[in-house]
Coordinates of C-alpha atoms and ligand atoms in Angstrom, one line a residue:
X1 CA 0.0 0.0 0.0
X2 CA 1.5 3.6 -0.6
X3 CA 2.5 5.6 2.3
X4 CA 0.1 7.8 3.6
X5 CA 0.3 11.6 4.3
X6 CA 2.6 12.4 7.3
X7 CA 0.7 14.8 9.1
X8 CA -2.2 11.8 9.5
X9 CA 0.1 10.4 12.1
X10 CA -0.5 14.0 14.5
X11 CA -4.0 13.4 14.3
X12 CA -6.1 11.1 16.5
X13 CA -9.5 10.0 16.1
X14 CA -12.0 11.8 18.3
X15 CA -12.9 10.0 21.3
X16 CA -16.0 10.9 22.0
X17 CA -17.3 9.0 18.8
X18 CA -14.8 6.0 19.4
X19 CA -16.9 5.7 22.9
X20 CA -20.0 6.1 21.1
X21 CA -18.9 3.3 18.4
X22 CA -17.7 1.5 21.1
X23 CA -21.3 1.6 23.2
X24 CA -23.2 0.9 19.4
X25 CA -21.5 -2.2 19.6
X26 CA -22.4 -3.5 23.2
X27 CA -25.7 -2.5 22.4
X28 CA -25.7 -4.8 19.6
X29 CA -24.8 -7.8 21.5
X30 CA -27.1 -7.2 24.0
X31 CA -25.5 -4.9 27.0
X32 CA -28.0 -2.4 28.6
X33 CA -25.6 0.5 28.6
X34 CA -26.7 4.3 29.0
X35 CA -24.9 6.8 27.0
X36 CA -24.1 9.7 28.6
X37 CA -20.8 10.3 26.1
X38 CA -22.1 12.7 23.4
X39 CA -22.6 16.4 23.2
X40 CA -26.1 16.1 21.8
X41 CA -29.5 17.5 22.8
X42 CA -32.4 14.6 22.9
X43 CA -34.8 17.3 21.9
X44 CA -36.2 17.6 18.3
X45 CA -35.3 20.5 16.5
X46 CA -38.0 23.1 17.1
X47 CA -41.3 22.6 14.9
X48 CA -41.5 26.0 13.0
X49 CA -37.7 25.3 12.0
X50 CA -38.3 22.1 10.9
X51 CA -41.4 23.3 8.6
X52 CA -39.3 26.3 7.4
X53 CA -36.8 23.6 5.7
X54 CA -39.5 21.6 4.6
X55 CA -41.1 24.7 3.2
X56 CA -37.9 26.0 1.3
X57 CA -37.4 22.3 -0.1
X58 CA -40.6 22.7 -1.8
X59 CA -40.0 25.9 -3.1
X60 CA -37.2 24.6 -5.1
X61 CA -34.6 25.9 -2.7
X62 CA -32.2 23.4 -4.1
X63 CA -29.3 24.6 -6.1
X64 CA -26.3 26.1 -5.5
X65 CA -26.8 29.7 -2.8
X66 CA -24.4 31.9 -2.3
X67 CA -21.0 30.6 -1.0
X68 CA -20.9 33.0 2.3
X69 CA -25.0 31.7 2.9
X70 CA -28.1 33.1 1.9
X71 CA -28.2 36.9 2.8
X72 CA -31.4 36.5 4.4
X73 CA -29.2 33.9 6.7
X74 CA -26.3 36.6 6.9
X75 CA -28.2 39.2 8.1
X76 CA -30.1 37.1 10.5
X77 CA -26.8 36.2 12.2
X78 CA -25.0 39.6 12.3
X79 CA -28.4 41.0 13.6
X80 CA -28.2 38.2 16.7
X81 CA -24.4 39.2 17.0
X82 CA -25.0 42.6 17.7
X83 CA -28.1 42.7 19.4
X84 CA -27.1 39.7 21.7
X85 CA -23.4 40.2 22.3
X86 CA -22.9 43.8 21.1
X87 CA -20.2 42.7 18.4
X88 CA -20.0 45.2 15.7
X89 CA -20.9 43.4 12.5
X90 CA -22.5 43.1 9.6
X91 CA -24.0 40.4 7.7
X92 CA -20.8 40.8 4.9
X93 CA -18.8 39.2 8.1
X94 CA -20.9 36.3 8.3
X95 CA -19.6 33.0 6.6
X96 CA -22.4 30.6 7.2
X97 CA -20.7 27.0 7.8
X98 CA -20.8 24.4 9.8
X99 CA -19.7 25.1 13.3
X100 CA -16.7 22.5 13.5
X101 CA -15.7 23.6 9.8
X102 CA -15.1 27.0 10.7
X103 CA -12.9 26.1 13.5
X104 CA -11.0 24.6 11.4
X105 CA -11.2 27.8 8.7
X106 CA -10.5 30.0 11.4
X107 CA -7.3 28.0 12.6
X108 CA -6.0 27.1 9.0
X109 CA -6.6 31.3 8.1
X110 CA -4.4 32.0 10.8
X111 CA -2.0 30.1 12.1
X112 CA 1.4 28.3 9.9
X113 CA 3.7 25.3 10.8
X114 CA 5.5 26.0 13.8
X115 CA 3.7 28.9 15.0
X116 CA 1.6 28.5 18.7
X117 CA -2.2 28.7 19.4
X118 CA -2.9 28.7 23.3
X119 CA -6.0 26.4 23.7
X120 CA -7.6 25.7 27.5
X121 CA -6.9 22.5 28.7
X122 CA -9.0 20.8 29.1
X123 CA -10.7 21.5 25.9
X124 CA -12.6 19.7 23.3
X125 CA -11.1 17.3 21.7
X126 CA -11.2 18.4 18.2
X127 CA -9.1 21.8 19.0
X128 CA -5.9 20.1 19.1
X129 CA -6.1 18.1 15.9
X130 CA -7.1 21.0 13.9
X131 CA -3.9 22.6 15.1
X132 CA -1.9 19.9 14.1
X133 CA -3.5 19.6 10.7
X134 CA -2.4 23.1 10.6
X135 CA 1.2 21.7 11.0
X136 CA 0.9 24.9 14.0
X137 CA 1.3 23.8 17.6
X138 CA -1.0 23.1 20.4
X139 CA 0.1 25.0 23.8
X140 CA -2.4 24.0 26.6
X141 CA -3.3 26.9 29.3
X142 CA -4.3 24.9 32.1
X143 CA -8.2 26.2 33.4
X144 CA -8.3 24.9 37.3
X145 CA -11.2 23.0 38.7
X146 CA -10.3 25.5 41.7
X147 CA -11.3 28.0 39.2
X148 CA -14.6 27.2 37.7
X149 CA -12.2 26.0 34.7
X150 CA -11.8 29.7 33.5
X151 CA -9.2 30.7 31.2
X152 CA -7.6 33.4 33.3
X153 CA -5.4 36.3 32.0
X154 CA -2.5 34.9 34.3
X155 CA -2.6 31.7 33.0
X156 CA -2.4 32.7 29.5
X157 CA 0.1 35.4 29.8
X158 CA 2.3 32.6 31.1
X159 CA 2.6 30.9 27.6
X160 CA 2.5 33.3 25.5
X161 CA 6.0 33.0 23.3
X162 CA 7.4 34.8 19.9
X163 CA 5.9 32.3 18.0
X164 CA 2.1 32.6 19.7
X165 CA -0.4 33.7 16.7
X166 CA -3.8 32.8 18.2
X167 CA -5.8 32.2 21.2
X168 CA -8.8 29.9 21.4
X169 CA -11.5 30.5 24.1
X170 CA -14.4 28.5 24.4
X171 CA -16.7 29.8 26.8
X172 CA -19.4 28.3 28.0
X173 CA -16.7 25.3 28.0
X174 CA -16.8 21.8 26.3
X175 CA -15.8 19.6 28.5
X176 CA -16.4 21.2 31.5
X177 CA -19.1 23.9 32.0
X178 CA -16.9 26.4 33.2
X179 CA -17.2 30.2 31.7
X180 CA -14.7 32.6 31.8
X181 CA -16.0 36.0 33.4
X182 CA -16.2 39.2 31.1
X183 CA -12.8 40.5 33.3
X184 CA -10.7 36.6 32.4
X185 CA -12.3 38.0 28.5
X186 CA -11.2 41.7 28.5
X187 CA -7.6 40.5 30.1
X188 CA -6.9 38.0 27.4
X189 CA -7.9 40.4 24.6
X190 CA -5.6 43.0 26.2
X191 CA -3.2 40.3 26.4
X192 CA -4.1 39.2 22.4
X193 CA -3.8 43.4 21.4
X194 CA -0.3 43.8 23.0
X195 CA 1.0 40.5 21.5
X196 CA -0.5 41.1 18.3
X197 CA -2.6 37.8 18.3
X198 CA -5.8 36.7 16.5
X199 CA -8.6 35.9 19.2
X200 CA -10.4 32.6 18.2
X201 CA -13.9 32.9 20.5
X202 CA -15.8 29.5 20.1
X203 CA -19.1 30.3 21.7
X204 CA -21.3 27.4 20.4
X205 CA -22.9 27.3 24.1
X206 CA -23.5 30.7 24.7
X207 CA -27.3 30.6 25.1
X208 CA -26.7 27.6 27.7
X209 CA -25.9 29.4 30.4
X210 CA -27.1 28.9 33.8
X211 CA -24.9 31.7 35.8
X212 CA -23.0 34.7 35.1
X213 CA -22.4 37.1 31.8
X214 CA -21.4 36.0 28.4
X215 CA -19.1 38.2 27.6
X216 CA -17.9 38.3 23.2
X217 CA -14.8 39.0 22.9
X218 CA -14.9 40.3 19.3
X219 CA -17.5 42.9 21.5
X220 CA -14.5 44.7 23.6
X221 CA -13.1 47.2 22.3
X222 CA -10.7 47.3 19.6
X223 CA -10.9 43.6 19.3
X224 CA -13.2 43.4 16.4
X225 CA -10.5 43.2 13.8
X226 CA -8.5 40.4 15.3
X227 CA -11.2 38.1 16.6
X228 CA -13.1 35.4 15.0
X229 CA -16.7 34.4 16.3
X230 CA -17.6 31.0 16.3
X231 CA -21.3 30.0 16.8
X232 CA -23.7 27.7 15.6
X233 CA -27.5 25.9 16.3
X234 CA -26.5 22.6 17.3
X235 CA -26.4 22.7 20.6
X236 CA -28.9 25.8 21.3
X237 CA -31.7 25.0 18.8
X238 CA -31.2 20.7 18.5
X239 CA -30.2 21.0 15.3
X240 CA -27.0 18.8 15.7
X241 CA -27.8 17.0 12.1
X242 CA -28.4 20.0 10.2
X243 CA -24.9 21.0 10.2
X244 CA -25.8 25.1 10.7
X245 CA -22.8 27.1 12.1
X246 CA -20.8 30.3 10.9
X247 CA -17.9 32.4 11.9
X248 CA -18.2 35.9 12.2
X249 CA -14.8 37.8 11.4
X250 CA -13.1 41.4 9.9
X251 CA -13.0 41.5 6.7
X252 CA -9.6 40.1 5.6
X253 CA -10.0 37.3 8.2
X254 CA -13.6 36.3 6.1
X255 CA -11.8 36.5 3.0
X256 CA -9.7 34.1 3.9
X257 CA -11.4 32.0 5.8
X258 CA -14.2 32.1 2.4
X259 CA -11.4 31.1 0.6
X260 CA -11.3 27.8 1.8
X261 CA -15.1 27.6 2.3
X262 CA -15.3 28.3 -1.8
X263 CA -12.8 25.4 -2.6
X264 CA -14.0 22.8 0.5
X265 CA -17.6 22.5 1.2
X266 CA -19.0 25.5 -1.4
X267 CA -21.7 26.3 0.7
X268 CA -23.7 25.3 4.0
X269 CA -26.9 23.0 2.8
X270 CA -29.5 25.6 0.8
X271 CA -32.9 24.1 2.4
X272 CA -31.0 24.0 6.0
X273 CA -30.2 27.8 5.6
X274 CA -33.8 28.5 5.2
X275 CA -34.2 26.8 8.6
X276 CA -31.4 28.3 10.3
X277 CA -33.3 32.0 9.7
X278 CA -36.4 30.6 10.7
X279 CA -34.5 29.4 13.6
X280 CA -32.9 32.9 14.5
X281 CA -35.5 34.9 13.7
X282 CA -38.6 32.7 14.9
X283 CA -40.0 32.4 18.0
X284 CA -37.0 31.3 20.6
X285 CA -38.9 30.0 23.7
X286 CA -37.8 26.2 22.8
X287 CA -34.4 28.0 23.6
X288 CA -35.6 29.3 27.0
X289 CA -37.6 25.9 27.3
X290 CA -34.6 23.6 26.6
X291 CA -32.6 26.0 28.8
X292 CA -34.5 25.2 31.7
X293 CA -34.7 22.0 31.1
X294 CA -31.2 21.7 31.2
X295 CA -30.7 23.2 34.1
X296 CA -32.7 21.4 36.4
X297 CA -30.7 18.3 34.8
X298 CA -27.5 19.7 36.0
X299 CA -28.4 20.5 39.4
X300 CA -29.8 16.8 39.5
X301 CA -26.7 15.2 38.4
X302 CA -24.3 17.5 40.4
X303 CA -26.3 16.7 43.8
X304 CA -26.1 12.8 42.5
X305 CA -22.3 12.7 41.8
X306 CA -21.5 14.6 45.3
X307 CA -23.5 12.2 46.9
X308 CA -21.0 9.6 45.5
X309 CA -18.1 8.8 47.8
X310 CA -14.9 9.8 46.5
X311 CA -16.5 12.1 43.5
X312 CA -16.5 16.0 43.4
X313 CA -18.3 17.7 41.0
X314 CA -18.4 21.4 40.6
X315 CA -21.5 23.1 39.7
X316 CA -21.0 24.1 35.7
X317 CA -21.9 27.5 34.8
X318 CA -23.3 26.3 31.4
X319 CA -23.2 24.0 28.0
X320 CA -24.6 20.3 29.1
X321 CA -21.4 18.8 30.7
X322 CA -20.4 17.3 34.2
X323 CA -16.6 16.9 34.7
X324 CA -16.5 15.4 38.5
X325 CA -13.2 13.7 39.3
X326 CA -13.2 10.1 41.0
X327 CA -11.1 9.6 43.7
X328 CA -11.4 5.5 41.8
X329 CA -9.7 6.7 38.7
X330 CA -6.2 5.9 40.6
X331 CA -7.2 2.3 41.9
X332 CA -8.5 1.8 38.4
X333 CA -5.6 2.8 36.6
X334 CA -6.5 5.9 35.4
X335 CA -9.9 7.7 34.3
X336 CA -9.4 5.8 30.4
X337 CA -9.7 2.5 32.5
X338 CA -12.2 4.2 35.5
X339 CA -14.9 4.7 32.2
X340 CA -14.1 1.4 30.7
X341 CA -14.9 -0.4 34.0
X342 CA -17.9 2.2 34.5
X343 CA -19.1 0.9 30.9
X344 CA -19.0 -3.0 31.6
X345 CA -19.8 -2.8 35.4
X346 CA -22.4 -0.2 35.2
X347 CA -23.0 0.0 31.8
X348 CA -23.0 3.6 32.2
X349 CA -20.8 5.6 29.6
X350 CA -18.9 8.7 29.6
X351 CA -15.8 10.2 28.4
X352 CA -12.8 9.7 29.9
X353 CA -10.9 13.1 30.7
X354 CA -7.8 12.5 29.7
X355 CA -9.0 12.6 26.1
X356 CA -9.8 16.2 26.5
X357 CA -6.1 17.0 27.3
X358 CA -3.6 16.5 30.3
X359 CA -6.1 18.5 33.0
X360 CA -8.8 16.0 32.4
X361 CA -6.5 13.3 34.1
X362 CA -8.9 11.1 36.5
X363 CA -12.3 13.1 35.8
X364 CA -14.8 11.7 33.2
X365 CA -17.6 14.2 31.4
X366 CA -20.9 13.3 31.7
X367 CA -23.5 14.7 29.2
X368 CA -26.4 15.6 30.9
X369 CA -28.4 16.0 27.5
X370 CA -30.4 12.8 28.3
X371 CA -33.4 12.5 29.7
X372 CA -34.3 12.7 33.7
X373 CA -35.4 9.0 33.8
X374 CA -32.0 8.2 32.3
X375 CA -30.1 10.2 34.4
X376 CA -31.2 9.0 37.7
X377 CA -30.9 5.3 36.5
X378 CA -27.6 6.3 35.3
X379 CA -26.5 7.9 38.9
X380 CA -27.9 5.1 40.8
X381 CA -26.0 2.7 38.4
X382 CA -22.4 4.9 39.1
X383 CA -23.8 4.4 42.9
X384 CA -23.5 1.6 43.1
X385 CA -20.8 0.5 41.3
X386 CA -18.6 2.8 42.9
X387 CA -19.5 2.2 46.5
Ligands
LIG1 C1 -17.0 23.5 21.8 C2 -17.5 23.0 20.6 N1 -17.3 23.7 19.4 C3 -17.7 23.3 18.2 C4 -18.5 22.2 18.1 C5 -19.0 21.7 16.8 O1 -20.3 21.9 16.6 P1 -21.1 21.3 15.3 O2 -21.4 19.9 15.6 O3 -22.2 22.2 15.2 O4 -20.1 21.4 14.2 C6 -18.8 21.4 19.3 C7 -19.6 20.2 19.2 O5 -19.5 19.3 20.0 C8 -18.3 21.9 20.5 O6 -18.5 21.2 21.6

């Protein structure tokens, strides 16, 4: 067989879907096991957005749209930007895309071989591999469970080297709930300004948020023209399968990014833009709704976990994510082996932490997007098998 490309060997499969392959395949032969590995809302994609699609599909909404989105789309966006997080944009900053894809835009725009992107560790767990395919190089900035897992100015002023170009925030944070405060925000941009790096804001869980401000960084001032926005309706709306994101950045960061976006994937699905305005510009009390929902989740599984000899779980600020730490994740040989045993002895799954980088060591992140019945089941099975 011919060699294949070098830079395949950086990148590792994501293990969130090797757990969820992994818990496909027990369920096939038969194990009872209850999946709490996946960052996936168990609601259905609000009804009016879902009719909007269907609506534009019969209208013959199917040929090619514009490359950037549909500037009913583009304008919907910008207008939530601004009116929402006080960013200053316009819909000619909007590149409609999925949210994933233009993480990876943003990151290949930006940063070249050998040149550093600060990421929070832990972090999810396709940050690092899109660095790497970038041939550019991870550098972890550890966010404390003493901290809320914030990303603090200290922390990142720390790392920062010559050959920084970017830093990556992700607030509300995958794995981990924890949300940096509009202070940790304005610190790193000041931070970014007097390095001269590009801001990468990743705010995909903005609108689940149980505590405290969102603060944008693209929104402080002078940062607009060296941050890019990140945001999408997967986790917000349900509409994981629909594959509706964008990135909002300055103008020669969009031409760029649009660049690839006009050679890759061309455009973001045409009937699934029509749903995506609906979905921005519709009524949003499923948001609220889900919101709540969620919420009263959380404070169910945190009060479960605690209750757990030798776990401590802090109370997540927002997105749908526990990240306790087990005291067992030693005697087990680690939290990769903890979530194994926790899959065949309690056929409950999570994520080990490790996978999310070096800070995750002996924690595992629990998605709390599943339904009440399925949580408490799930927390008497850990119970148990953990007493
Ligand atoms: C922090 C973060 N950013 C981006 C994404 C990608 O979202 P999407 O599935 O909409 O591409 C995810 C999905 O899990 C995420 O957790």
């Amino acid at each position: 067989m011919p060699p294949f490309a070098a830079r395949m060997d950086r990148i590792v499969g994501s293990a969130t879907v090797g757990i969820s392959n992994l818990v496909a395949r027990k369920r096939r032969e038969g194990a009872d096991i209850l999946s709490l590995s996946l960052g996936e809302p168990d609601f259905t994609t609000p009804e009016h957005v879902r009719q909007a699609a269907k609506d534009a599909l019969d209208a013959g909404h199917t040929h090619y749209t514009p490359g950037p989105g549909i500037p009913e789309l583009r304008e919907a966006v910008a207008a939530f930007h601004q009116d929402r997080n006080g960013i200053p944009c316009e819909a000619g900053h909007v590149l409609v895309t999925p949210t994933k894809q233009a993480v990876m835009m943003a990151v290949l725009a930006v940063a070249d071989r050998g040149d550093e992107v600060l990421l929070p560790d832990p972090a999810w767990v396709s940050y690092d591999p899109i660095v790497q395919w970038a041939h550019a190089t991870p550098v972890p900035v550890p966010c404390d469970a003493e901290s809320g897992f914030r990303m603090t100015p200290d922390a990142v002023a720390e790392r920062i080297t010559p050959r920084s170009r970017a830093v990556l925030l992700n607030s509300p944070s995958n794995p981990t709930g924890g949300v940096n405060t509009p202070d940790d925000v304005r610190g790193i941009v000041e931070l970014a300004i007097d390095h001269d790096l590009w801001v990468l804001s990743d705010e995909i869980y903005q609108r689940l948020l149980y505590e405290g401000t969102h603060q944008s960084a693209a929104a402080l001032a002078d940062a607009f023209d060296r941050t890019i926005t990140i945001d999408g309706l997967s986790k917000s709306f349900a509409m994981t399968g629909w594959r509706m994101g964008w990135a909002v950045a300055p103008e020669p960061a969009f031409k760029q990014m649009n660049k690839l976006q006009s050679h890759s994937v061309t455009h973001c699905t045409s009937f699934a833009q029509h749903g995506a305005v609906a979905a921005l510009t519709g009524p949003q009390d499923s948001v609220r709704e889900m919101r709540e929902t969620f919420r009263a989740r959380r404070d169910l599984m945190v009060e479960g976990l605690n209750a757990i000899p030798g776990v401590s779980c802090p109370t997540p600020a927002g997105a749908f994510y526990v990240f306790p730490r087990f005291e067992q994740a030693e005697a087990a040989g680690g939290d990769e082996a903890l979530c194994m045993k926790l899959i065949e002895e309690a056929g409950v799954a999570g994520t080990p932490g490790s996978a999310f980088g070096a800070g995750g060591a002996g924690h595992l992140r629990l998605s709390y997007a599943a339904s009440e019945q399925t949580l408490r089941e799930a927390l008497r099975r850990l119970g148990d098998a953990l007493a």
